[in-house]
Coordinates of C-alpha atoms in Angstrom, one line a residue:
Chain A
M22 CA 115.5 105.8 60.3
Q23 CA 119.0 108.1 59.3
S24 CA 119.8 108.3 63.7
N25 CA 119.3 104.3 63.9
S26 CA 122.0 103.6 66.1
N27 CA 121.8 106.9 67.7
R28 CA 118.1 105.6 68.9
D29 CA 119.6 102.1 70.0
L30 CA 121.9 103.6 72.6
A31 CA 119.7 106.1 74.4
V32 CA 116.9 102.9 74.2
G33 CA 119.8 100.9 75.6
V34 CA 121.2 103.9 78.3
F35 CA 117.7 103.5 79.3
V36 CA 117.2 100.2 79.8
L37 CA 120.4 99.7 82.1
L38 CA 119.0 102.3 83.8
G39 CA 115.9 101.6 84.7
L40 CA 117.0 98.0 84.8
G41 CA 119.4 99.6 87.8
L42 CA 117.0 101.3 89.7
I43 CA 115.5 97.7 90.0
A44 CA 118.6 96.7 91.8
Y45 CA 119.1 99.1 93.8
L46 CA 115.5 99.3 95.1
S47 CA 115.6 95.6 95.5
L48 CA 119.2 95.4 97.0
Q49 CA 119.7 98.7 99.8
V50 CA 116.2 100.0 100.0
G51 CA 114.4 96.9 99.6
G52 CA 117.5 95.1 101.8
L53 CA 116.8 91.9 99.7
S54 CA 119.6 89.5 99.9
L55 CA 121.4 88.2 97.0
R56 CA 123.2 85.2 99.6
E57 CA 121.3 82.7 100.0
P58 CA 120.3 81.9 104.0
G59 CA 122.9 79.3 106.2
G60 CA 124.1 82.4 107.9
L61 CA 124.6 81.9 111.6
V62 CA 121.7 81.5 113.3
L63 CA 121.7 81.1 116.8
F64 CA 118.2 81.2 119.4
A65 CA 117.3 83.6 122.0
T66 CA 114.9 83.1 124.5
F67 CA 113.6 85.6 126.5
D68 CA 110.3 86.6 129.8
D69 CA 109.8 89.7 127.9
I70 CA 109.9 90.6 123.9
G71 CA 108.4 93.7 123.9
G72 CA 107.2 95.0 120.4
L73 CA 110.4 93.5 118.8
S74 CA 108.8 91.0 115.0
P75 CA 110.0 89.2 112.9
R76 CA 112.5 91.1 110.8
S77 CA 113.6 93.1 113.0
S78 CA 117.6 94.3 113.3
V79 CA 120.3 92.6 115.4
R80 CA 123.4 94.5 116.1
V81 CA 126.5 94.2 117.2
G82 CA 127.4 97.6 118.9
G83 CA 125.0 99.8 117.3
V84 CA 126.3 98.1 113.7
K85 CA 123.7 95.8 111.8
V86 CA 124.3 92.0 111.9
G87 CA 121.5 89.7 110.9
R88 CA 117.8 90.0 111.3
V89 CA 114.8 88.4 113.8
E90 CA 114.0 85.6 111.7
S91 CA 110.5 84.3 113.9
I92 CA 109.1 84.4 117.5
D93 CA 107.8 81.3 118.7
L94 CA 107.0 80.2 122.1
D95 CA 108.6 77.9 124.3
E96 CA 107.0 74.9 126.5
D97 CA 108.2 77.4 129.0
L98 CA 106.0 79.7 127.4
R99 CA 108.7 81.5 127.1
A100 CA 109.1 83.9 124.0
R101 CA 112.1 81.7 122.2
V102 CA 113.8 84.2 118.7
R103 CA 115.3 83.0 115.9
L104 CA 118.4 85.1 115.2
N105 CA 119.7 84.8 111.3
L106 CA 123.1 86.3 111.7
A107 CA 126.4 87.0 108.6
R108 CA 127.5 84.1 108.6
D109 CA 131.5 85.0 109.4
L110 CA 130.6 86.8 112.9
E111 CA 132.5 85.6 115.1
L112 CA 130.5 85.3 118.4
S113 CA 132.0 84.1 122.3
V114 CA 130.2 81.7 123.9
D115 CA 129.2 83.6 126.7
T116 CA 127.7 86.8 124.7
A117 CA 124.8 88.4 125.9
A118 CA 121.4 89.3 124.4
A119 CA 119.1 92.6 125.4
I120 CA 116.4 93.7 123.7
R121 CA 117.0 97.6 123.4
T122 CA 115.1 100.5 121.4
S123 CA 116.2 102.7 119.1
G124 CA 115.4 106.2 120.8
L125 CA 112.4 107.0 123.1
L126 CA 109.7 105.2 121.0
G127 CA 111.8 104.2 117.9
D128 CA 111.9 100.4 116.4
Q129 CA 113.0 97.7 118.8
F130 CA 116.2 96.1 118.0
V131 CA 118.4 92.7 119.7
A132 CA 121.4 94.5 120.6
L133 CA 124.2 91.7 121.0
E134 CA 127.6 92.3 123.5
P135 CA 129.8 90.0 122.8
G136 CA 132.0 88.4 125.8
A137 CA 135.3 87.1 126.6
E138 CA 135.3 83.6 126.2
D139 CA 138.0 81.8 123.8
E140 CA 135.3 79.5 122.3
L141 CA 132.7 80.5 120.1
L142 CA 129.3 80.1 119.6
V143 CA 127.8 78.0 116.5
T144 CA 124.2 77.2 114.4
G145 CA 121.6 76.0 116.2
E146 CA 123.3 77.2 120.2
D147 CA 121.1 79.4 122.5
F148 CA 122.4 82.4 123.7
A149 CA 123.2 82.0 127.8
F150 CA 122.6 85.2 128.8
T151 CA 119.5 87.8 127.4
E152 CA 118.0 90.9 129.5
S153 CA 114.0 91.0 128.3
A154 CA 113.1 94.5 126.8
I155 CA 112.1 97.1 129.0
N156 CA 108.3 98.1 129.1
L157 CA 107.6 101.6 129.7
D158 CA 104.0 100.5 131.0
K159 CA 106.2 99.0 134.5
L160 CA 108.7 101.4 133.8
I161 CA 106.1 103.9 135.5
G162 CA 103.7 101.2 137.4
S163 CA 107.0 100.6 139.9
V164 CA 107.4 104.3 140.2
V165 CA 104.1 105.4 140.6
H166 CA 104.1 103.0 143.3
G167 CA 106.4 103.8 145.0
E168 CA 108.4 100.1 144.2
G169 CA 111.4 101.3 142.6
L170 CA 113.8 101.4 139.8
G171 CA 114.2 97.6 140.2
G172 CA 110.5 96.7 140.5
G173 CA 109.3 94.2 138.9
D174 CA 110.6 90.9 138.5
Chain B
M29 CA 59.4 100.5 82.0
T30 CA 60.6 97.9 80.3
R31 CA 61.8 99.4 77.4
G32 CA 63.9 101.2 80.3
L33 CA 64.4 97.7 81.7
A34 CA 65.2 96.1 78.1
N35 CA 67.8 99.2 77.5
L36 CA 69.7 99.1 80.6
G37 CA 70.2 95.5 80.1
A38 CA 71.1 95.5 76.3
A39 CA 73.7 98.9 77.4
T40 CA 75.3 96.3 80.2
L41 CA 75.1 93.3 77.7
R42 CA 77.2 95.6 75.0
Q43 CA 79.8 97.0 77.9
I44 CA 80.3 92.5 78.8
E45 CA 80.7 91.6 75.2
E46 CA 83.0 94.7 74.3
L47 CA 85.4 93.1 77.2
G48 CA 85.2 89.9 75.5
R49 CA 86.3 91.6 72.4
M50 CA 88.8 93.1 74.4
I51 CA 90.0 90.2 76.5
R52 CA 90.4 88.1 73.5
F53 CA 92.3 91.1 71.3
G54 CA 94.5 90.7 73.9
A55 CA 95.0 86.9 73.8
R56 CA 95.7 87.4 70.1
I57 CA 98.2 89.8 71.1
V58 CA 99.7 86.9 73.2
M59 CA 100.1 84.6 70.1
A60 CA 101.3 87.3 68.0
A61 CA 103.9 87.9 70.3
S62 CA 105.2 84.2 71.3
R63 CA 105.2 83.4 67.0
P64 CA 108.1 84.4 65.3
P65 CA 110.0 86.3 63.9
F66 CA 109.9 88.8 67.1
R67 CA 109.5 92.6 65.8
W68 CA 113.0 93.7 67.4
R69 CA 113.4 96.9 65.3
A70 CA 109.4 97.6 65.5
F71 CA 109.9 96.5 69.3
M72 CA 113.3 99.0 69.8
A73 CA 111.5 102.2 67.9
A74 CA 108.6 101.7 70.1
V75 CA 110.4 101.2 74.0
Y76 CA 111.9 104.0 72.4
D77 CA 108.8 105.8 72.0
S78 CA 107.1 105.6 75.4
G79 CA 109.9 104.9 76.9
V80 CA 112.8 107.1 76.4
L81 CA 110.7 110.2 75.8
S82 CA 109.1 109.7 78.7
V83 CA 112.6 110.1 81.0
A84 CA 112.4 113.6 80.7
L85 CA 108.8 114.2 82.0
I86 CA 108.9 111.0 85.0
C87 CA 112.2 112.8 86.2
A88 CA 111.0 115.9 86.3
A89 CA 107.5 114.7 87.8
G90 CA 109.0 112.2 90.5
L91 CA 111.5 115.0 91.6
T92 CA 108.3 116.8 92.2
V93 CA 106.5 115.2 94.0
G94 CA 109.7 114.4 96.2
F95 CA 109.7 118.3 96.9
V96 CA 106.1 117.8 97.3
L97 CA 106.0 114.5 99.8
G98 CA 109.0 116.4 101.9
L99 CA 107.7 120.0 103.5
Q100 CA 103.9 118.3 103.6
L101 CA 105.2 114.7 106.3
Y102 CA 107.9 117.0 107.7
N103 CA 105.6 119.9 108.9
T104 CA 102.9 116.6 110.0
L105 CA 106.1 114.6 111.6
V106 CA 107.2 117.5 113.5
R107 CA 104.4 117.7 115.7
F108 CA 104.9 115.1 117.1
G109 CA 109.3 115.1 116.7
A110 CA 109.3 112.1 114.6
E111 CA 111.0 114.1 111.4
D112 CA 113.6 111.8 111.8
S113 CA 111.3 109.4 110.2
L114 CA 110.8 111.4 107.1
G115 CA 112.7 108.6 105.2
T116 CA 110.3 106.1 106.1
A117 CA 107.3 107.8 105.6
V118 CA 108.4 108.9 102.2
G119 CA 110.1 105.5 101.3
L120 CA 107.1 103.8 102.1
S121 CA 104.6 105.9 100.4
L122 CA 106.2 106.6 97.2
I123 CA 107.2 102.4 96.8
R124 CA 103.9 101.6 97.1
E125 CA 101.6 103.8 95.8
L126 CA 103.1 106.8 94.5
G127 CA 105.1 105.7 92.4
P128 CA 103.7 102.6 90.2
V129 CA 100.1 104.7 90.3
L130 CA 101.9 107.6 89.2
T131 CA 103.8 106.3 86.7
G132 CA 100.7 104.6 85.0
L133 CA 98.5 107.2 85.0
L134 CA 102.0 109.7 83.6
V135 CA 102.2 107.5 80.8
T136 CA 98.4 106.9 79.9
G137 CA 98.2 110.9 79.0
R138 CA 102.0 110.4 77.5
A139 CA 102.0 107.6 75.8
G140 CA 98.8 106.0 75.8
S141 CA 97.0 108.1 74.0
A142 CA 99.3 108.3 71.0
I143 CA 99.9 104.5 70.2
T144 CA 95.6 104.9 70.0
A145 CA 95.4 107.8 67.9
E146 CA 98.8 105.7 66.2
I147 CA 97.3 102.7 65.3
G148 CA 93.0 105.0 64.5
A149 CA 94.6 106.4 62.2
M150 CA 96.6 104.0 60.3
R151 CA 93.3 101.8 60.8
T152 CA 91.0 105.2 59.4
G153 CA 93.9 105.1 56.6
Q154 CA 92.5 101.3 54.8
Q155 CA 96.7 101.1 56.2
L156 CA 95.7 97.7 58.5
D157 CA 94.1 96.5 55.1
G158 CA 97.1 97.0 53.5
L159 CA 98.9 94.6 55.1
R160 CA 96.5 92.5 55.5
M161 CA 96.6 92.3 51.7
M162 CA 99.9 91.6 51.8
A163 CA 98.7 88.5 54.0
I164 CA 100.9 90.5 57.5
D165 CA 98.9 90.2 60.2
P166 CA 98.4 93.5 61.9
I167 CA 98.3 92.4 64.7
H168 CA 101.7 91.4 64.8
F169 CA 103.0 93.8 63.1
V170 CA 101.6 96.4 64.4
V171 CA 100.2 96.3 67.8
M172 CA 102.7 93.5 69.7
P173 CA 105.2 95.6 69.3
R174 CA 103.8 98.8 71.1
A175 CA 102.3 96.6 73.8
M176 CA 105.0 94.7 74.3
A177 CA 106.7 98.1 74.9
I178 CA 104.6 99.2 77.0
F179 CA 104.4 96.4 79.3
F180 CA 108.4 96.4 79.6
V181 CA 108.9 100.1 80.0
L182 CA 106.3 100.6 82.8
P183 CA 108.3 99.2 85.5
L184 CA 111.5 100.1 85.1
L185 CA 109.9 103.8 85.0
S186 CA 108.3 103.3 87.6
A187 CA 111.3 102.6 89.5
L188 CA 113.0 106.0 88.0
F189 CA 109.9 107.8 89.5
V190 CA 110.1 106.7 93.0
S191 CA 114.0 106.4 93.0
L192 CA 113.5 110.3 91.8
G193 CA 111.0 110.9 94.3
I194 CA 113.4 109.7 96.8
F195 CA 115.9 111.8 95.7
G196 CA 113.1 115.3 95.7
A197 CA 112.7 114.0 99.5
Y198 CA 116.4 114.1 100.4
L199 CA 117.0 117.9 99.3
I200 CA 114.3 119.2 101.1
G201 CA 114.8 117.0 103.7
V202 CA 118.7 117.3 104.4
E203 CA 119.1 120.5 102.5
L204 CA 116.7 122.6 102.8
L205 CA 115.2 122.3 106.1
G206 CA 118.9 120.1 108.3
L207 CA 117.4 116.7 108.5
D208 CA 120.6 114.6 109.0
G209 CA 121.0 112.7 105.7
G210 CA 123.0 109.2 107.1
T211 CA 119.4 109.5 109.7
F212 CA 117.2 110.4 106.7
L213 CA 118.3 106.9 104.3
A214 CA 118.8 104.8 107.3
S215 CA 115.2 105.5 108.1
L216 CA 114.2 104.6 104.8
E217 CA 116.5 101.8 104.5
A218 CA 115.5 100.1 107.8
A219 CA 111.4 100.4 107.0
V220 CA 110.9 99.4 102.9
E221 CA 111.1 95.2 102.8
F222 CA 111.5 93.9 99.0
D223 CA 109.0 90.9 99.7
T224 CA 106.2 93.8 101.1
D225 CA 107.2 96.8 99.5
V226 CA 109.2 96.3 96.3
L227 CA 107.5 93.5 95.1
Q228 CA 104.5 95.4 95.1
S229 CA 105.7 98.4 93.6
L230 CA 107.1 95.6 90.6
V231 CA 103.9 94.0 90.7
K232 CA 101.6 96.9 90.2
S233 CA 103.4 98.6 88.0
V234 CA 103.5 95.5 85.4
V235 CA 99.5 95.0 86.0
F236 CA 99.4 98.6 85.4
G237 CA 101.2 97.6 82.2
V238 CA 99.2 94.6 81.1
L239 CA 96.4 97.0 81.4
L240 CA 97.6 99.9 79.6
A241 CA 98.7 98.2 76.7
L242 CA 96.1 96.7 76.0
I243 CA 93.7 99.3 76.4
A244 CA 95.4 101.3 74.4
T245 CA 96.0 99.5 70.8
W246 CA 92.6 98.1 71.5
R247 CA 91.4 101.4 71.7
G248 CA 92.9 102.4 68.0
Y249 CA 92.1 98.6 66.9
S250 CA 88.9 99.2 67.1
C251 CA 87.4 102.5 66.9
E252 CA 85.3 104.0 63.8
P253 CA 87.8 105.1 61.1
H254 CA 86.6 108.5 60.9
S255 CA 89.1 111.9 62.3
A256 CA 86.2 111.6 65.0
G257 CA 86.7 108.1 66.8
V258 CA 90.6 108.5 66.6
S259 CA 89.8 112.0 68.5
R260 CA 86.8 109.4 70.6
A261 CA 89.5 106.6 70.8
T262 CA 92.0 108.5 72.0
T263 CA 90.2 110.2 74.3
S264 CA 88.2 106.7 75.6
T265 CA 91.7 105.5 76.0
V266 CA 93.0 108.1 78.9
V267 CA 89.3 107.5 81.0
T268 CA 89.3 104.1 80.8
A269 CA 92.9 103.6 81.3
S270 CA 93.4 105.6 84.3
I271 CA 90.1 104.5 86.5
A272 CA 91.3 100.7 85.6
I273 CA 94.7 101.4 86.8
L274 CA 93.0 103.3 90.1
L275 CA 91.0 100.9 90.3
A276 CA 93.4 97.9 89.5
D277 CA 95.7 99.5 92.1
Y278 CA 93.0 99.6 95.3
L279 CA 92.8 95.8 94.9
L280 CA 96.4 94.8 95.0
T281 CA 97.0 96.9 97.5
A282 CA 93.5 95.0 99.5
L283 CA 94.7 91.5 98.2
W284 CA 98.3 92.3 98.8
S285 CA 97.3 93.1 102.8
L286 CA 94.9 90.3 103.5

């Protein structure tokens, strides 16, 4: 009992360490954001989203700036993708959204290519320019059947 | 024939009765915890015994499991040219399954058995009766702080195990096998989600903590009051709690993926 204060110190360090590691696993590894949603919400409509799924990342020049929130079909049966981006992101109205793959077989993500206009996109707007996912089957099919790489659309 | 059936029935009823007594005991612990004063001194001592003294074991176990996962998964993934997703494979298996389960089993062996033996020895030495003579509820004074400590400590130790496991796999993958460190961490962070993976890990470790705290204290509290009874109770804690943890793990995983 003489080392009560030492014991309490050890318990304190232990608890702090444990809580810190839980916080690290949740925030850094788990990607939990303490900031409430309320970032920049934009929509992009694609003919073919390939393997894109909710929580896929959104990147500008390879840097992650947000994630895919949900994917629905619109009235024309095209895929309407809802993107939640960092609030302070400034994207011009002619920014293009494309679905890309990291590596040959890696995860699919939405790549944004900034445009040149001065006017900025605001929450709730749609991207004017989109580019669908490259469908590997279609690509191989078009080569095999000699239709050339531009075939498909 | 009839006697065999009767024996089976009696044995089943005894098991159910035992389960019922254990659950009522659990309810008494919860009631004791909500009744002031909360025994902070005893709680701190129990957190020290069950938690701080387990840190070395959990670190060593987490690190070695991380090493093994790093080597084994690398050898599998490299055949498909997918060694860049080592971080994903290691992180998901540690966070979802191995972290909470192995921590639960290790703490069962290290701290759960000790608590059963301690409470059992108190019962054998009639110290619990002595407390009752002084109008002190032994559940409030002896059982509750230890049960609360196990429940509190398990998620913390599980997080420690997972973090060291990831660190161990990082050492093997990046320092020994020459993967890119950034790729390892990026594939880990991209694949692990809070609401499916980290939350599942936390829920599991909390459930395992409840199970272990209940089983360890009940086995000690209800042991036969002689030395053989204490030893039987200790063995029973390790066996029952291990099975309960593995079963609960399966159930939680199945429910989560519904």
